[in-house]
Amino acid sequence: MGGVVGVDAAPVQLNQILSPEGTITQHNDFPANLKAWRFSAHPLKRCVTSVDPVDWGGLDGFDPKCCYLLLLSYSVSEAKAQFGAGSDVMEEAQVLALAQSAAGSISPRGLASPFSSGEDNPSFAFMNSGHLSHSFGVFLWNGLQADPVVKATALTKAFALERQLIEQQECLQKAYKSESSSLVSKLSKQNHAAPPSADQNTLLDNNELFQWLLKGPRRSFERHQDGPWPNIAQTLTQPAPVSYTHLTLPTKRIV
């Protein structure tokens, strides 16, 4: 992961990504880029939600009273090839320390799967048929103690971001191409804890985003496939299950 995932050198507001205006940086030093925004309630006005970019260098953990919208954009060929090379123990420890914080603060449902994945989305595949060079994963994490208004705002923005990524190729390019620094170098400033243990690896199994960060983006069928596909010949030779659709039920004869 060390040379694969970059984060923005300067904070990028969510509206900068959603807006059709703005310039696109012409290069990116990393095959993948990770952005995140924190949604929090105004201390005095419940109907007002603040949206702020996450500073990975200053992130000690996730706040259970907040919601988080995360976007991983990546070059399909480059990212998957480099993610496959694996990561060292220090990188895993830093990511797993954040996974530990997320597991205690974020709803398990949001951690378990992406809100939207470009490679799994038929509309995105159709709009980019023939030149699917880049893709994305959007993750929506709701804090366990987040206010319903904050959750509703985060959900609305997640749908808006998904729509822009699918319909506007410039939006994906804007998210991917940015002045970046290494995510690992940002996390290392926090001295995130110790090498992973068996329990920490269990936490990682329940956090799809951090699975992507360590092992690379994966499709939905790769997440839910239990073991190899069954052998077709063996499946065809198995006896067919009993069908009840053609059985004739006895009828009462009226005398």
Tab-separated table of C-alpha atoms in Angstrom:
chain	number	residue	atom	x	y	z
A	1	MET	CA	0.000	0.000	0.000
A	2	GLY	CA	2.926	2.342	0.615
A	3	GLY	CA	3.215	3.596	-2.948
A	4	VAL	CA	-0.335	2.822	-4.025
A	5	VAL	CA	-2.737	5.063	-2.074
A	6	GLY	CA	-2.345	8.815	-1.951
A	7	VAL	CA	-4.282	11.411	0.023
A	8	ASP	CA	-4.673	15.078	-0.801
A	9	ALA	CA	-1.787	17.300	0.197
A	10	ALA	CA	-4.293	20.119	0.828
A	11	PRO	CA	-7.871	19.566	2.049
A	12	VAL	CA	-10.466	19.248	-0.719
A	13	GLN	CA	-14.029	20.250	0.069
A	14	LEU	CA	-16.818	17.910	-1.016
A	15	ASN	CA	-18.458	20.680	-3.060
A	16	GLN	CA	-15.264	20.976	-5.113
A	17	ILE	CA	-15.762	17.395	-6.277
A	18	LEU	CA	-19.516	17.711	-6.815
A	19	SER	CA	-19.267	20.985	-8.712
A	20	PRO	CA	-19.012	20.711	-12.529
A	21	GLU	CA	-16.585	23.613	-12.453
A	22	GLY	CA	-12.955	23.558	-11.406
A	23	THR	CA	-9.670	22.443	-12.902
A	24	ILE	CA	-8.322	18.904	-13.103
A	25	THR	CA	-4.720	18.246	-12.123
A	26	GLN	CA	-2.860	16.668	-15.004
A	27	HIS	CA	-0.978	14.053	-13.017
A	28	ASN	CA	-1.193	11.761	-10.005
A	29	ASP	CA	1.776	10.094	-8.342
A	30	PHE	CA	-0.328	7.240	-6.950
A	31	PRO	CA	-2.541	4.624	-8.628
A	32	ALA	CA	-5.278	5.309	-6.045
A	33	ASN	CA	-6.530	8.353	-4.161
A	34	LEU	CA	-8.465	8.343	-0.884
A	35	LYS	CA	-10.703	11.227	0.171
A	36	ALA	CA	-12.978	11.473	3.199
A	37	TRP	CA	-15.404	14.003	4.614
A	38	ARG	CA	-16.770	14.183	8.151
A	39	PHE	CA	-20.406	15.153	8.810
A	40	SER	CA	-21.062	16.560	12.271
A	41	ALA	CA	-23.966	18.297	14.010
A	42	HIS	CA	-23.792	21.988	14.831
A	43	PRO	CA	-23.479	22.346	18.632
A	44	LEU	CA	-26.310	24.911	18.795
A	45	LYS	CA	-28.384	24.285	15.658
A	46	ARG	CA	-29.608	20.712	15.200
A	47	CYS	CA	-30.791	21.347	11.643
A	48	VAL	CA	-27.291	22.421	10.520
A	49	THR	CA	-24.685	19.814	9.553
A	50	SER	CA	-21.030	20.705	9.055
A	51	VAL	CA	-19.088	18.938	6.298
A	52	ASP	CA	-15.300	18.973	6.623
A	53	PRO	CA	-12.522	17.103	4.804
A	54	VAL	CA	-10.674	14.555	6.923
A	55	ASP	CA	-7.017	15.248	7.619
A	56	TRP	CA	-5.465	11.780	7.671
A	57	GLY	CA	-2.326	13.128	9.320
A	58	GLY	CA	-4.329	14.390	12.282
A	59	LEU	CA	-6.857	11.558	12.538
A	60	ASP	CA	-6.650	9.744	15.886
A	61	GLY	CA	-9.865	7.799	15.383
A	62	PHE	CA	-13.474	8.002	14.262
A	63	ASP	CA	-16.096	9.929	16.227
A	64	PRO	CA	-19.268	7.892	16.961
A	65	LYS	CA	-21.317	11.118	16.804
A	66	CYS	CA	-20.258	11.804	13.205
A	67	CYS	CA	-20.816	10.271	9.795
A	68	TYR	CA	-18.087	9.786	7.205
A	69	LEU	CA	-18.276	9.762	3.422
A	70	LEU	CA	-15.191	8.159	1.871
A	71	LEU	CA	-14.159	7.972	-1.772
A	72	LEU	CA	-11.436	5.730	-3.163
A	73	SER	CA	-10.744	6.476	-6.833
A	74	TYR	CA	-8.209	4.387	-8.688
A	75	SER	CA	-6.671	3.368	-11.978
A	76	VAL	CA	-8.100	-0.092	-12.592
A	77	SER	CA	-5.009	-1.717	-14.091
A	78	GLU	CA	-2.287	0.050	-12.093
A	79	ALA	CA	-3.921	-0.102	-8.680
A	80	LYS	CA	-4.869	-3.763	-8.827
A	81	ALA	CA	-1.415	-4.779	-10.007
A	82	GLN	CA	0.342	-2.868	-7.247
A	83	PHE	CA	-2.114	-3.761	-4.502
A	84	GLY	CA	-1.429	-7.383	-5.302
A	85	ALA	CA	2.193	-6.931	-4.278
A	86	GLY	CA	1.056	-6.861	-0.635
A	87	SER	CA	2.001	-4.627	2.273
A	88	ASP	CA	4.470	-4.765	5.136
A	89	VAL	CA	3.659	-5.276	8.812
A	90	MET	CA	3.935	-1.574	9.691
A	91	GLU	CA	1.454	-0.587	7.002
A	92	GLU	CA	-0.986	-3.234	8.153
A	93	ALA	CA	-0.614	-2.111	11.769
A	94	GLN	CA	-1.445	1.478	10.887
A	95	VAL	CA	-4.523	0.521	8.878
A	96	LEU	CA	-5.697	-2.013	11.453
A	97	ALA	CA	-5.425	0.574	14.221
A	98	LEU	CA	-7.903	2.714	12.314
A	99	ALA	CA	-10.063	-0.366	11.729
A	100	GLN	CA	-10.110	-0.888	15.504
A	101	SER	CA	-11.385	2.653	15.995
A	102	ALA	CA	-13.978	2.273	13.236
A	103	ALA	CA	-15.298	-0.992	14.680
A	104	GLY	CA	-16.050	0.708	17.992
A	105	SER	CA	-17.560	3.876	16.515
A	106	ILE	CA	-19.225	3.065	13.164
A	107	SER	CA	-22.298	1.027	12.302
A	108	PRO	CA	-21.243	-2.484	11.156
A	109	ARG	CA	-23.518	-2.298	8.105
A	110	GLY	CA	-21.567	0.601	6.601
A	111	LEU	CA	-18.228	-1.053	7.294
A	112	ALA	CA	-19.208	-4.350	5.696
A	113	SER	CA	-19.707	-3.152	2.096
A	114	PRO	CA	-19.337	-0.107	-0.140
A	115	PHE	CA	-22.239	2.260	-0.650
A	116	SER	CA	-21.403	2.209	-4.367
A	117	SER	CA	-18.749	0.534	-6.494
A	118	GLY	CA	-18.043	1.624	-10.052
A	119	GLU	CA	-17.073	-1.832	-11.280
A	120	ASP	CA	-20.306	-3.285	-9.871
A	121	ASN	CA	-22.568	-0.550	-11.219
A	122	PRO	CA	-24.204	-1.352	-14.592
A	123	SER	CA	-24.869	2.332	-15.321
A	124	PHE	CA	-21.226	3.234	-14.753
A	125	ALA	CA	-20.068	0.327	-16.918
A	126	PHE	CA	-22.453	1.390	-19.713
A	127	MET	CA	-21.426	5.056	-19.559
A	128	ASN	CA	-17.746	4.063	-19.704
A	129	SER	CA	-17.922	1.076	-22.012
A	130	GLY	CA	-14.765	0.618	-24.023
A	131	HIS	CA	-12.601	2.880	-21.857
A	132	LEU	CA	-13.006	1.786	-18.239
A	133	SER	CA	-9.560	2.946	-17.162
A	134	HIS	CA	-10.597	4.336	-13.767
A	135	SER	CA	-13.169	3.370	-11.183
A	136	PHE	CA	-14.248	4.184	-7.649
A	137	GLY	CA	-15.661	2.980	-4.368
A	138	VAL	CA	-17.916	5.169	-2.225
A	139	PHE	CA	-18.268	4.234	1.441
A	140	LEU	CA	-20.807	5.707	3.861
A	141	TRP	CA	-20.043	5.224	7.535
A	142	ASN	CA	-22.633	6.239	10.135
A	143	GLY	CA	-21.463	6.811	13.691
A	144	LEU	CA	-23.233	4.717	16.311
A	145	GLN	CA	-24.385	7.888	18.098
A	146	ALA	CA	-24.879	10.116	15.027
A	147	ASP	CA	-27.918	12.385	14.949
A	148	PRO	CA	-30.607	11.365	12.390
A	149	VAL	CA	-30.254	14.756	10.682
A	150	VAL	CA	-26.529	14.162	10.218
A	151	LYS	CA	-27.215	10.678	8.816
A	152	ALA	CA	-29.794	12.027	6.387
A	153	THR	CA	-27.415	14.742	5.160
A	154	ALA	CA	-24.590	12.251	4.663
A	155	LEU	CA	-26.893	9.879	2.764
A	156	THR	CA	-28.080	12.673	0.477
A	157	LYS	CA	-24.501	13.674	-0.311
A	158	ALA	CA	-23.539	10.033	-0.919
A	159	PHE	CA	-26.253	9.706	-3.570
A	160	ALA	CA	-25.175	13.016	-5.136
A	161	LEU	CA	-21.542	11.898	-5.254
A	162	GLU	CA	-22.457	8.534	-6.766
A	163	ARG	CA	-24.545	10.199	-9.459
A	164	GLN	CA	-21.778	12.625	-10.403
A	165	LEU	CA	-19.191	9.844	-10.566
A	166	ILE	CA	-21.416	7.790	-12.856
A	167	GLU	CA	-22.647	10.536	-15.156
A	168	GLN	CA	-19.671	12.914	-15.251
A	169	GLN	CA	-16.293	11.454	-16.213
A	170	GLU	CA	-14.734	14.775	-15.186
A	171	CYS	CA	-15.875	14.205	-11.599
A	172	LEU	CA	-13.951	10.942	-11.348
A	173	GLN	CA	-10.888	12.472	-12.954
A	174	LYS	CA	-11.074	15.435	-10.579
A	175	ALA	CA	-11.232	13.096	-7.591
A	176	TYR	CA	-8.415	10.875	-8.828
A	177	LYS	CA	-5.962	13.439	-10.147
A	178	SER	CA	-4.813	15.651	-7.309
A	179	GLU	CA	-1.634	16.776	-5.580
A	180	SER	CA	-1.110	13.910	-3.159
A	181	SER	CA	1.145	12.469	-0.520
A	182	SER	CA	1.328	8.885	0.702
A	183	LEU	CA	-1.434	7.690	3.025
A	184	VAL	CA	1.119	5.623	4.942
A	185	SER	CA	3.327	8.637	5.589
A	186	LYS	CA	0.293	10.531	6.882
A	187	LEU	CA	-0.753	7.712	9.191
A	188	SER	CA	2.785	7.153	10.480
A	189	LYS	CA	2.713	10.601	12.095
A	190	GLN	CA	0.101	9.281	14.503
A	191	ASN	CA	2.303	6.375	15.651
A	192	HIS	CA	-0.548	3.964	15.176
A	193	ALA	CA	-0.014	0.986	17.258
A	194	ALA	CA	1.292	-2.465	17.193
A	195	PRO	CA	1.576	-5.285	14.656
A	196	PRO	CA	-1.714	-6.974	13.792
A	197	SER	CA	-3.033	-9.816	15.906
A	198	ALA	CA	-5.628	-12.467	15.073
A	199	ASP	CA	-8.357	-10.296	16.605
A	200	GLN	CA	-7.290	-7.308	14.526
A	201	ASN	CA	-7.398	-9.416	11.382
A	202	THR	CA	-10.977	-10.308	12.258
A	203	LEU	CA	-11.719	-6.586	12.435
A	204	LEU	CA	-10.190	-6.154	9.006
A	205	ASP	CA	-12.409	-8.888	7.588
A	206	ASN	CA	-15.432	-6.822	8.651
A	207	ASN	CA	-14.162	-3.573	7.116
A	208	GLU	CA	-14.408	-3.584	3.333
A	209	LEU	CA	-12.630	-0.262	2.761
A	210	PHE	CA	-9.545	-1.323	4.663
A	211	GLN	CA	-9.617	-4.643	2.807
A	212	TRP	CA	-9.397	-2.553	-0.363
A	213	LEU	CA	-6.524	-0.500	1.050
A	214	LEU	CA	-4.451	-3.567	1.888
A	215	LYS	CA	-5.430	-6.048	-0.824
A	216	GLY	CA	-6.990	-3.948	-3.564
A	217	PRO	CA	-10.537	-3.209	-4.780
A	218	ARG	CA	-12.748	-6.227	-5.337
A	219	ARG	CA	-16.099	-6.925	-6.946
A	220	SER	CA	-19.194	-7.909	-4.996
A	221	PHE	CA	-19.040	-11.534	-6.179
A	222	GLU	CA	-15.472	-11.719	-4.843
A	223	ARG	CA	-16.674	-10.568	-1.418
A	224	HIS	CA	-19.519	-13.058	-1.149
A	225	GLN	CA	-18.128	-16.072	-2.969
A	226	ASP	CA	-17.519	-18.916	-0.509
A	227	GLY	CA	-14.829	-21.097	-2.020
A	228	PRO	CA	-14.455	-22.056	-5.695
A	229	TRP	CA	-17.375	-22.256	-8.082
A	230	PRO	CA	-18.909	-25.775	-8.197
A	231	ASN	CA	-17.906	-28.127	-10.978
A	232	ILE	CA	-20.570	-27.924	-13.698
A	233	ALA	CA	-20.437	-31.644	-14.569
A	234	GLN	CA	-20.927	-32.633	-10.939
A	235	THR	CA	-23.811	-30.228	-10.583
A	236	LEU	CA	-25.599	-31.652	-13.650
A	237	THR	CA	-25.270	-35.259	-12.435
A	238	GLN	CA	-26.811	-34.517	-9.058
A	239	PRO	CA	-30.464	-35.560	-8.671
A	240	ALA	CA	-32.904	-32.752	-9.317
A	241	PRO	CA	-34.744	-31.387	-6.297
A	242	VAL	CA	-38.344	-32.435	-5.873
A	243	SER	CA	-40.698	-30.015	-7.571
A	244	TYR	CA	-44.071	-29.369	-6.070
A	245	THR	CA	-45.452	-27.341	-8.910
A	246	HIS	CA	-46.811	-30.324	-10.857
A	247	LEU	CA	-48.255	-32.335	-7.982
A	248	THR	CA	-52.012	-32.832	-8.071
A	249	LEU	CA	-53.617	-32.303	-4.709
A	250	PRO	CA	-56.530	-34.558	-3.795
A	251	THR	CA	-59.880	-32.866	-4.080
A	252	LYS	CA	-62.944	-33.552	-2.032
A	253	ARG	CA	-65.676	-35.167	-4.077
A	254	ILE	CA	-69.017	-33.552	-3.671
A	255	VAL	CA	-71.859	-36.062	-3.489
